[in-house]
PDB file of C-alpha atoms and ligand atoms in Angstrom:
ATOM      1  CA  UNK T   1       0.000   0.000   0.000  1.00 90.00           C
ATOM      2  CA  UNK T   2       2.914   2.397   0.687  1.00 95.00           C
ATOM      3  CA  UNK T   3       6.060   2.133  -1.379  1.00 97.00           C
ATOM      4  CA  UNK T   4       9.313   4.032  -1.560  1.00 98.00           C
ATOM      5  CA  UNK T   5      11.010   3.338  -4.874  1.00 98.00           C
ATOM      6  CA  UNK T   6      14.690   4.196  -5.257  1.00 98.00           C
ATOM      7  CA  UNK T   7      14.377   7.112  -2.883  1.00 98.00           C
ATOM      8  CA  UNK T   8      17.374   9.338  -2.259  1.00 98.00           C
ATOM      9  CA  UNK T   9      17.054  12.008   0.413  1.00 98.00           C
ATOM     10  CA  UNK T  10      19.616  14.603   1.421  1.00 98.00           C
ATOM     11  CA  UNK T  11      19.454  17.330   4.038  1.00 97.00           C
ATOM     12  CA  UNK T  12      21.735  19.922   2.473  1.00 95.00           C
ATOM     13  CA  UNK T  13      24.865  18.002   1.565  1.00 95.00           C
ATOM     14  CA  UNK T  14      24.146  15.191   4.005  1.00 97.00           C
ATOM     15  CA  UNK T  15      23.020  11.993   2.263  1.00 98.00           C
ATOM     16  CA  UNK T  16      20.511  10.228   4.558  1.00 98.00           C
ATOM     17  CA  UNK T  17      18.744   7.741   2.261  1.00 98.00           C
ATOM     18  CA  UNK T  18      20.641   6.287  -0.674  1.00 98.00           C
ATOM     19  CA  UNK T  19      18.300   4.736  -3.282  1.00 98.00           C
ATOM     20  CA  UNK T  20      16.065   3.164  -0.672  1.00 98.00           C
ATOM     21  CA  UNK T  21      13.226   0.901  -1.825  1.00 98.00           C
ATOM     22  CA  UNK T  22      10.714  -0.281   0.719  1.00 96.00           C
ATOM     23  CA  UNK T  23       7.076  -1.387   0.745  1.00 96.00           C
ATOM     24  CA  UNK T  24       4.409  -1.692   3.425  1.00 95.00           C
ATOM     25  CA  UNK T  25       1.554  -4.051   2.523  1.00 91.00           C
ATOM     26  CA  UNK T  26      -2.059  -3.830   3.621  1.00 87.00           C
ATOM     27  CA  UNK T  27      -2.941  -5.823   6.711  1.00 88.00           C
ATOM     28  CA  UNK T  28       0.622  -6.609   7.766  1.00 93.00           C
ATOM     29  CA  UNK T  29       2.887  -5.176  10.427  1.00 96.00           C
ATOM     30  CA  UNK T  30       6.125  -3.878   9.009  1.00 97.00           C
ATOM     31  CA  UNK T  31       9.032  -2.632  11.089  1.00 98.00           C
ATOM     32  CA  UNK T  32      11.915  -0.463   9.981  1.00 97.00           C
ATOM     33  CA  UNK T  33      14.811  -1.099  12.334  1.00 96.00           C
ATOM     34  CA  UNK T  34      17.868   1.084  12.500  1.00 95.00           C
ATOM     35  CA  UNK T  35      20.284   2.889  14.774  1.00 93.00           C
ATOM     36  CA  UNK T  36      19.772   6.411  16.054  1.00 92.00           C
ATOM     37  CA  UNK T  37      19.994   9.126  13.412  1.00 94.00           C
ATOM     38  CA  UNK T  38      19.896   6.695  10.474  1.00 96.00           C
ATOM     39  CA  UNK T  39      16.796   8.251   8.875  1.00 97.00           C
ATOM     40  CA  UNK T  40      13.821   6.376  10.375  1.00 97.00           C
ATOM     41  CA  UNK T  41      11.653   9.438  11.069  1.00 96.00           C
ATOM     42  CA  UNK T  42      12.632  10.733   7.629  1.00 97.00           C
ATOM     43  CA  UNK T  43      11.102   7.606   6.069  1.00 97.00           C
ATOM     44  CA  UNK T  44       7.767   8.262   7.826  1.00 97.00           C
ATOM     45  CA  UNK T  45       7.789  11.899   6.663  1.00 96.00           C
ATOM     46  CA  UNK T  46       8.345  10.739   3.089  1.00 97.00           C
ATOM     47  CA  UNK T  47       5.455   8.270   3.362  1.00 96.00           C
ATOM     48  CA  UNK T  48       3.142  11.078   4.460  1.00 95.00           C
ATOM     49  CA  UNK T  49       4.389  13.438   1.742  1.00 95.00           C
ATOM     50  CA  UNK T  50       5.635  15.877   4.391  1.00 94.00           C
ATOM     51  CA  UNK T  51       9.019  16.005   2.670  1.00 95.00           C
ATOM     52  CA  UNK T  52       9.967  15.249  -0.952  1.00 96.00           C
ATOM     53  CA  UNK T  53      12.795  12.955  -2.044  1.00 97.00           C
ATOM     54  CA  UNK T  54      15.693  14.352  -4.071  1.00 97.00           C
ATOM     55  CA  UNK T  55      15.112  11.483  -6.462  1.00 98.00           C
ATOM     56  CA  UNK T  56      12.954   8.372  -6.613  1.00 98.00           C
ATOM     57  CA  UNK T  57       9.206   8.032  -6.029  1.00 98.00           C
ATOM     58  CA  UNK T  58       6.705   7.490  -3.231  1.00 98.00           C
ATOM     59  CA  UNK T  59       3.471   5.615  -3.917  1.00 97.00           C
ATOM     60  CA  UNK T  60       0.372   5.329  -1.732  1.00 95.00           C
ATOM     61  CA  UNK T  61      -2.304   2.902  -2.896  1.00 92.00           C
ATOM     62  CA  UNK T  62      -0.701   2.885  -6.334  1.00 93.00           C
ATOM     63  CA  UNK T  63      -0.769   6.692  -6.636  1.00 95.00           C
ATOM     64  CA  UNK T  64       2.496   8.506  -7.166  1.00 96.00           C
ATOM     65  CA  UNK T  65       2.477  11.195  -4.457  1.00 96.00           C
ATOM     66  CA  UNK T  66       6.040  12.369  -5.124  1.00 96.00           C
ATOM     67  CA  UNK T  67       5.091  15.613  -6.841  1.00 91.00           C
ATOM     68  CA  UNK T  68       1.554  15.953  -5.561  1.00 93.00           C
ATOM     69  CA  UNK T  69       0.275  19.350  -4.438  1.00 93.00           C
ATOM     70  CA  UNK T  70      -0.470  19.869  -0.747  1.00 92.00           C
ATOM     71  CA  UNK T  71      -4.255  20.026  -1.354  1.00 93.00           C
ATOM     72  CA  UNK T  72      -4.232  16.689  -3.186  1.00 94.00           C
ATOM     73  CA  UNK T  73      -2.258  15.091  -0.354  1.00 94.00           C
ATOM     74  CA  UNK T  74      -4.951  15.657   2.309  1.00 89.00           C
ATOM     75  CA  UNK T  75      -7.232  12.773   1.262  1.00 89.00           C
ATOM     76  CA  UNK T  76      -4.168  10.523   0.878  1.00 92.00           C
ATOM     77  CA  UNK T  77      -2.889  11.347   4.363  1.00 90.00           C
ATOM     78  CA  UNK T  78      -6.301  10.523   5.767  1.00 88.00           C
ATOM     79  CA  UNK T  79      -5.720   6.888   4.749  1.00 91.00           C
ATOM     80  CA  UNK T  80      -2.773   6.867   7.149  1.00 93.00           C
ATOM     81  CA  UNK T  81      -2.884   7.499  10.865  1.00 93.00           C
ATOM     82  CA  UNK T  82       0.343   8.694  12.458  1.00 95.00           C
ATOM     83  CA  UNK T  83       1.520   8.334  16.043  1.00 96.00           C
ATOM     84  CA  UNK T  84       4.478  10.595  16.733  1.00 94.00           C
ATOM     85  CA  UNK T  85       7.261   9.666  19.130  1.00 92.00           C
ATOM     86  CA  UNK T  86       6.255  12.437  21.531  1.00 92.00           C
ATOM     87  CA  UNK T  87       2.526  11.782  20.882  1.00 94.00           C
ATOM     88  CA  UNK T  88       1.896  15.438  19.879  1.00 94.00           C
ATOM     89  CA  UNK T  89      -1.196  15.708  22.079  1.00 95.00           C
ATOM     90  CA  UNK T  90      -2.732  19.103  22.826  1.00 96.00           C
ATOM     91  CA  UNK T  91      -1.748  19.765  26.447  1.00 95.00           C
ATOM     92  CA  UNK T  92      -4.595  22.154  27.199  1.00 97.00           C
ATOM     93  CA  UNK T  93      -7.327  19.859  25.856  1.00 97.00           C
ATOM     94  CA  UNK T  94      -8.968  16.937  27.591  1.00 97.00           C
ATOM     95  CA  UNK T  95      -8.578  13.404  26.268  1.00 97.00           C
ATOM     96  CA  UNK T  96     -12.006  13.606  24.586  1.00 96.00           C
ATOM     97  CA  UNK T  97     -11.161  16.959  23.025  1.00 96.00           C
ATOM     98  CA  UNK T  98      -7.844  15.598  21.770  1.00 96.00           C
ATOM     99  CA  UNK T  99      -9.709  12.765  20.094  1.00 96.00           C
ATOM    100  CA  UNK T 100     -12.497  14.875  18.616  1.00 95.00           C
ATOM    101  CA  UNK T 101     -10.459  17.890  17.489  1.00 93.00           C
ATOM    102  CA  UNK T 102      -9.591  16.828  13.931  1.00 88.00           C
ATOM    103  CA  UNK T 103     -13.011  15.299  13.315  1.00 89.00           C
ATOM    104  CA  UNK T 104     -14.611  18.626  14.151  1.00 89.00           C
ATOM    105  CA  UNK T 105     -12.039  20.903  12.459  1.00 86.00           C
ATOM    106  CA  UNK T 106     -11.147  18.877   9.369  1.00 82.00           C
ATOM    107  CA  UNK T 107     -14.080  16.586   8.650  1.00 80.00           C
ATOM    108  CA  UNK T 108     -16.808  18.781  10.154  1.00 83.00           C
ATOM    109  CA  UNK T 109     -18.779  15.719  11.133  1.00 87.00           C
ATOM    110  CA  UNK T 110     -22.099  16.050  12.959  1.00 91.00           C
ATOM    111  CA  UNK T 111     -21.707  16.073  16.758  1.00 93.00           C
ATOM    112  CA  UNK T 112     -23.485  12.741  17.295  1.00 94.00           C
ATOM    113  CA  UNK T 113     -21.106  11.019  14.861  1.00 94.00           C
ATOM    114  CA  UNK T 114     -18.118  12.660  16.586  1.00 95.00           C
ATOM    115  CA  UNK T 115     -19.393  11.438  19.956  1.00 95.00           C
ATOM    116  CA  UNK T 116     -19.848   7.924  18.623  1.00 95.00           C
ATOM    117  CA  UNK T 117     -16.322   7.760  17.179  1.00 94.00           C
ATOM    118  CA  UNK T 118     -14.698   9.243  20.291  1.00 96.00           C
ATOM    119  CA  UNK T 119     -16.518   6.726  22.515  1.00 96.00           C
ATOM    120  CA  UNK T 120     -15.368   3.895  20.248  1.00 94.00           C
ATOM    121  CA  UNK T 121     -11.696   4.918  20.539  1.00 93.00           C
ATOM    122  CA  UNK T 122     -11.970   5.530  24.287  1.00 96.00           C
ATOM    123  CA  UNK T 123     -13.200   1.953  24.642  1.00 93.00           C
ATOM    124  CA  UNK T 124     -10.604   0.490  22.279  1.00 90.00           C
ATOM    125  CA  UNK T 125      -7.744   2.303  23.992  1.00 91.00           C
ATOM    126  CA  UNK T 126      -9.002   1.365  27.475  1.00 92.00           C
ATOM    127  CA  UNK T 127      -9.404   4.998  28.530  1.00 94.00           C
ATOM    128  CA  UNK T 128     -12.886   4.838  30.063  1.00 96.00           C
ATOM    129  CA  UNK T 129     -13.129   7.254  32.968  1.00 96.00           C
ATOM    130  CA  UNK T 130     -10.304   9.467  31.695  1.00 96.00           C
ATOM    131  CA  UNK T 131     -12.330  11.361  29.055  1.00 96.00           C
ATOM    132  CA  UNK T 132     -12.230  14.693  30.902  1.00 97.00           C
ATOM    133  CA  UNK T 133      -8.643  14.563  32.159  1.00 97.00           C
ATOM    134  CA  UNK T 134      -5.749  16.489  30.677  1.00 97.00           C
ATOM    135  CA  UNK T 135      -2.875  14.530  29.086  1.00 97.00           C
ATOM    136  CA  UNK T 136      -0.439  15.609  31.825  1.00 96.00           C
ATOM    137  CA  UNK T 137      -2.395  13.649  34.431  1.00 95.00           C
ATOM    138  CA  UNK T 138      -1.989  10.375  32.497  1.00 95.00           C
ATOM    139  CA  UNK T 139       0.923   7.918  32.470  1.00 93.00           C
ATOM    140  CA  UNK T 140       3.226   7.686  29.435  1.00 94.00           C
ATOM    141  CA  UNK T 141       1.554   4.494  28.271  1.00 94.00           C
ATOM    142  CA  UNK T 142      -1.912   6.022  28.518  1.00 95.00           C
ATOM    143  CA  UNK T 143      -0.837   9.121  26.624  1.00 96.00           C
ATOM    144  CA  UNK T 144       0.474   6.834  23.909  1.00 95.00           C
ATOM    145  CA  UNK T 145      -2.920   5.112  23.798  1.00 95.00           C
ATOM    146  CA  UNK T 146      -4.645   8.497  23.393  1.00 96.00           C
ATOM    147  CA  UNK T 147      -2.324   9.248  20.463  1.00 96.00           C
ATOM    148  CA  UNK T 148      -3.189   5.861  18.923  1.00 95.00           C
ATOM    149  CA  UNK T 149      -6.910   6.525  19.410  1.00 94.00           C
ATOM    150  CA  UNK T 150      -6.551   9.895  17.739  1.00 94.00           C
ATOM    151  CA  UNK T 151      -4.710   8.322  14.799  1.00 94.00           C
ATOM    152  CA  UNK T 152      -7.460   5.717  14.386  1.00 93.00           C
ATOM    153  CA  UNK T 153     -10.365   8.114  14.541  1.00 91.00           C
ATOM    154  CA  UNK T 154     -10.332   8.818  10.785  1.00 88.00           C
ATOM    155  CA  UNK T 155     -10.647   5.055  10.132  1.00 89.00           C
ATOM    156  CA  UNK T 156      -7.312   4.843   8.311  1.00 92.00           C
ATOM    157  CA  UNK T 157      -6.201   1.773   6.342  1.00 91.00           C
ATOM    158  CA  UNK T 158      -2.706   2.034   7.721  1.00 93.00           C
ATOM    159  CA  UNK T 159      -1.191   3.391  10.898  1.00 95.00           C
ATOM    160  CA  UNK T 160       2.381   4.632  11.193  1.00 97.00           C
ATOM    161  CA  UNK T 161       4.321   4.782  14.453  1.00 97.00           C
ATOM    162  CA  UNK T 162       7.549   6.608  15.209  1.00 97.00           C
ATOM    163  CA  UNK T 163       9.283   4.663  18.011  1.00 96.00           C
ATOM    164  CA  UNK T 164       6.035   3.462  19.625  1.00 96.00           C
ATOM    165  CA  UNK T 165       7.627   2.188  22.832  1.00 95.00           C
ATOM    166  CA  UNK T 166      10.472   4.672  23.309  1.00 91.00           C
ATOM    167  CA  UNK T 167      10.536   5.997  26.847  1.00 89.00           C
ATOM    168  CA  UNK T 168       7.938   3.553  28.159  1.00 93.00           C
ATOM    169  CA  UNK T 169       8.453   1.081  30.991  1.00 93.00           C
ATOM    170  CA  UNK T 170       8.441  -2.631  30.023  1.00 93.00           C
ATOM    171  CA  UNK T 171       4.827  -3.247  31.079  1.00 94.00           C
ATOM    172  CA  UNK T 172       3.496  -0.226  29.176  1.00 94.00           C
ATOM    173  CA  UNK T 173       5.643  -1.170  26.176  1.00 95.00           C
ATOM    174  CA  UNK T 174       4.103  -4.608  26.093  1.00 95.00           C
ATOM    175  CA  UNK T 175       0.595  -3.157  26.277  1.00 94.00           C
ATOM    176  CA  UNK T 176       1.290  -0.812  23.359  1.00 95.00           C
ATOM    177  CA  UNK T 177       2.784  -3.633  21.294  1.00 96.00           C
ATOM    178  CA  UNK T 178      -0.264  -5.801  22.019  1.00 94.00           C
ATOM    179  CA  UNK T 179      -2.517  -2.940  20.999  1.00 92.00           C
ATOM    180  CA  UNK T 180      -0.660  -2.544  17.683  1.00 93.00           C
ATOM    181  CA  UNK T 181      -0.871  -6.297  17.068  1.00 93.00           C
ATOM    182  CA  UNK T 182      -4.594  -6.298  17.867  1.00 90.00           C
ATOM    183  CA  UNK T 183      -5.243  -3.593  15.254  1.00 88.00           C
ATOM    184  CA  UNK T 184      -4.313  -5.991  12.519  1.00 83.00           C
ATOM    185  CA  UNK T 185      -6.562  -8.728  13.854  1.00 80.00           C
ATOM    186  CA  UNK T 186      -9.637  -6.799  14.872  1.00 73.00           C
ATOM    187  CA  UNK T 187      -9.590  -3.816  12.517  1.00 71.00           C
ATOM    188  CA  UNK T 188      -7.943  -5.341   9.464  1.00 75.00           C
ATOM    189  CA  UNK T 189      -5.409  -2.555   9.560  1.00 87.00           C
ATOM    190  CA  UNK T 190      -1.845  -2.403   8.310  1.00 91.00           C
ATOM    191  CA  UNK T 191       0.814  -0.914  10.537  1.00 94.00           C
ATOM    192  CA  UNK T 192       4.346   0.306  10.022  1.00 96.00           C
ATOM    193  CA  UNK T 193       6.635   1.284  12.834  1.00 97.00           C
ATOM    194  CA  UNK T 194      10.181   2.561  12.952  1.00 97.00           C
ATOM    195  CA  UNK T 195      12.274   1.622  15.940  1.00 96.00           C
ATOM    196  CA  UNK T 196      15.746   1.033  17.303  1.00 93.00           C
ATOM    197  CA  UNK T 197      14.477  -1.700  19.658  1.00 92.00           C
ATOM    198  CA  UNK T 198      14.973  -5.199  18.253  1.00 92.00           C
ATOM    199  CA  UNK T 199      12.728  -6.859  20.823  1.00 92.00           C
ATOM    200  CA  UNK T 200       9.739  -4.877  19.507  1.00 95.00           C
ATOM    201  CA  UNK T 201      10.412  -6.176  16.004  1.00 96.00           C
ATOM    202  CA  UNK T 202      10.497  -9.807  17.107  1.00 95.00           C
ATOM    203  CA  UNK T 203       7.436  -9.262  19.290  1.00 96.00           C
ATOM    204  CA  UNK T 204       4.984  -8.123  16.608  1.00 96.00           C
ATOM    205  CA  UNK T 205       6.440  -7.439  13.144  1.00 97.00           C
ATOM    206  CA  UNK T 206       5.551  -9.738  10.227  1.00 97.00           C
ATOM    207  CA  UNK T 207       8.189  -8.091   8.063  1.00 97.00           C
ATOM    208  CA  UNK T 208      11.240  -6.016   8.867  1.00 98.00           C
ATOM    209  CA  UNK T 209      13.536  -3.789   6.864  1.00 98.00           C
ATOM    210  CA  UNK T 210      16.897  -2.880   8.391  1.00 97.00           C
ATOM    211  CA  UNK T 211      18.295   0.553   7.549  1.00 97.00           C
ATOM    212  CA  UNK T 212      22.013   1.032   7.994  1.00 96.00           C
ATOM    213  CA  UNK T 213      24.246   3.799   6.638  1.00 95.00           C
ATOM    214  CA  UNK T 214      21.630   5.036   4.188  1.00 97.00           C
ATOM    215  CA  UNK T 215      20.788   1.635   2.719  1.00 97.00           C
ATOM    216  CA  UNK T 216      18.308  -1.174   3.302  1.00 97.00           C
ATOM    217  CA  UNK T 217      20.512  -4.131   4.216  1.00 97.00           C
ATOM    218  CA  UNK T 218      17.662  -6.576   4.898  1.00 97.00           C
ATOM    219  CA  UNK T 219      13.999  -6.637   3.913  1.00 97.00           C
ATOM    220  CA  UNK T 220      11.873  -9.703   4.491  1.00 97.00           C
ATOM    221  CA  UNK T 221       9.992 -11.869   6.957  1.00 97.00           C
ATOM    222  CA  UNK T 222      11.089 -11.181  10.502  1.00 97.00           C
ATOM    223  CA  UNK T 223      12.156 -14.762  11.229  1.00 96.00           C
ATOM    224  CA  UNK T 224      14.423 -14.726   8.144  1.00 97.00           C
ATOM    225  CA  UNK T 225      16.521 -12.019   9.782  1.00 96.00           C
ATOM    226  CA  UNK T 226      18.469 -14.829  11.437  1.00 94.00           C
ATOM    227  CA  UNK T 227      19.546 -16.067   7.997  1.00 95.00           C
ATOM    228  CA  UNK T 228      21.160 -12.775   7.000  1.00 95.00           C
ATOM    229  CA  UNK T 229      24.940 -12.817   6.708  1.00 94.00           C
ATOM    230  CA  UNK T 230      25.320  -9.046   6.732  1.00 95.00           C
ATOM    231  CA  UNK T 231      27.971  -8.198   9.365  1.00 93.00           C
ATOM    232  CA  UNK T 232      25.852  -5.488  11.020  1.00 93.00           C
ATOM    233  CA  UNK T 233      22.862  -7.825  11.384  1.00 94.00           C
ATOM    234  CA  UNK T 234      25.091 -10.669  12.567  1.00 92.00           C
ATOM    235  CA  UNK T 235      26.553  -8.379  15.207  1.00 90.00           C
ATOM    236  CA  UNK T 236      23.209  -7.146  16.514  1.00 89.00           C
ATOM    237  CA  UNK T 237      21.869 -10.697  16.687  1.00 88.00           C
ATOM    238  CA  UNK T 238      24.951 -12.373  18.166  1.00 84.00           C
ATOM    239  CA  UNK T 239      25.781  -9.601  20.596  1.00 75.00           C
ATOM    240  CA  UNK T 240      22.138  -9.575  21.677  1.00 65.00           C
ATOM    241  CA  UNK T 241      22.062  -5.796  21.450  1.00 67.00           C
ATOM    242  CA  UNK T 242      18.457  -5.018  22.190  1.00 60.00           C
ATOM    243  CA  UNK T 243      18.604  -1.341  21.414  1.00 65.00           C
ATOM    244  CA  UNK T 244      20.690   0.088  18.600  1.00 70.00           C
TER     245      UNK T 244
HETATM  246  N1  ATP Q 301      15.423  19.018   8.895  1.00 62.93           N
HETATM  247  C1  ATP Q 301      16.659  18.520   8.957  1.00 62.93           C
HETATM  248  N2  ATP Q 301      17.729  19.234   8.549  1.00 62.93           N
HETATM  249  C2  ATP Q 301      18.974  18.745   8.598  1.00 62.93           C
HETATM  250  N3  ATP Q 301      19.284  17.516   9.037  1.00 62.93           N
HETATM  251  C3  ATP Q 301      18.272  16.749   9.457  1.00 62.93           C
HETATM  252  C4  ATP Q 301      16.905  17.196   9.447  1.00 62.93           C
HETATM  253  N4  ATP Q 301      16.122  16.213   9.938  1.00 62.93           N
HETATM  254  C5  ATP Q 301      16.946  15.205  10.233  1.00 62.93           C
HETATM  255  N5  ATP Q 301      18.222  15.510   9.959  1.00 62.93           N
HETATM  256  C6  ATP Q 301      19.386  14.613  10.114  1.00 62.93           C
HETATM  257  O1  ATP Q 301      19.181  13.500   9.263  1.00 62.93           O
HETATM  258  C7  ATP Q 301      19.519  12.286   9.896  1.00 62.93           C
HETATM  259  C8  ATP Q 301      18.300  11.369   9.952  1.00 62.93           C
HETATM  260  O2  ATP Q 301      17.314  11.952  10.793  1.00 62.93           O
HETATM  261  P1  ATP Q 301      16.050  11.149  11.318  1.00 62.93           P
HETATM  262  O3  ATP Q 301      15.381  12.014  12.290  1.00 62.93           O
HETATM  263  O4  ATP Q 301      15.272  10.670  10.152  1.00 62.93           O
HETATM  264  O5  ATP Q 301      16.760   9.913  11.996  1.00 62.93           O
HETATM  265  P2  ATP Q 301      16.131   8.823  13.000  1.00 62.93           P
HETATM  266  O6  ATP Q 301      16.631   7.495  12.533  1.00 62.93           O
HETATM  267  O7  ATP Q 301      14.662   9.021  13.118  1.00 62.93           O
HETATM  268  O8  ATP Q 301      16.860   9.203  14.353  1.00 62.93           O
HETATM  269  P3  ATP Q 301      16.394   8.955  15.886  1.00 62.93           P
HETATM  270  O9  ATP Q 301      16.715   7.526  16.183  1.00 62.93           O
HETATM  271  O10 ATP Q 301      17.267   9.897  16.644  1.00 62.93           O
HETATM  272  O11 ATP Q 301      14.937   9.289  15.993  1.00 62.93           O
HETATM  273  C9  ATP Q 301      20.056  12.655  11.266  1.00 62.93           C
HETATM  274  O12 ATP Q 301      21.441  12.709  11.186  1.00 62.93           O
HETATM  275  C10 ATP Q 301      19.491  14.036  11.518  1.00 62.93           C
HETATM  276  O13 ATP Q 301      20.349  14.794  12.320  1.00 62.93           O
HETATM  277 MG1   MG Q 302      13.457   9.487  14.709  1.00 62.93          MG
END
C-alpha cells in the first residue's frame, strides 16, 4: 500500500537515504529497524508526503504522491494514521477533546457522529473514565494510547508509528505492542513502525527492513533475519544488542 522506490534524500549536503526501496503491505505489520539518526523518522515523513525525495518516487495505494500538491495530499494522508514519538497531544485539551479535534475541524462531522467515534476509541484504547482529564495527568503508556486513538479516529487503512515504545516502561511497552498487534486482527489494519528496539520487532512485526548507513541491508519476513549474513545484522543478533 505504501512504497518508496529508489528514494534518495539529502538534508543539504548530508546523504541520509541512498536509493532506498521499501514497501508496506495492507494488513501486515512492518518494522523499519535502524540505529539512532539513520533516517527512520525521515522515512515516515516521506510516506506522508511531508518532505519530498531528491530522487525516486513514493506511492500510496498505487498513486504517485512524489510531486503531488499539498491540497491533493490531504485525502491521501487521511488513509494513514500517524503516532508521533512524543505523541503530539494538545496539552490544554482533555482526552475527549484531543480525540475529537480533527473530526470537528477537518471533517466537520455532525456532533453525534463525533461522539460515537470518540466513545469507540476511548473503549478500544481502554481509557474509560479518563475522558475529561488532561494529558499531563496520564501515564506515558496512557498518553500513547490516546495518540493511537486519535490516529485511528479517521478510520485509516494504515497506521504509522515513530518509536512506539520509546521511553515507556516494560509493562506499558508490552501493552502498546499488544494494541498494535490487535489492530491488525480486529480492525484489518496495516501498521508500520520505525524503531531502534529489536525486541519490539520480534514481538509483533511480520516483516522487517533494516536501515544502515543510508541503505536497506535486509527486507523480508522477521524470522528470516536470522539467515542474514550481513555483518551489522550478525553483530546485533549475536551480541544480543536489544537497542541500537
Ligand atoms: N530538517 C533537517 N535538517 C537537517 N538535518 C536533518 C533534518 N532532519 C533530520 N536531519 C538529520 O538526518 C539524519 C536522519 O534523521 P532522522 O530524524 O530521520 O533519523 P532517526 O533514525 O529518526 O533518528 P532517531 O533515532 O534519533 O529518531 C540525522 O542525522 C538528523 O540529524
Ligand atoms: Mg526518529
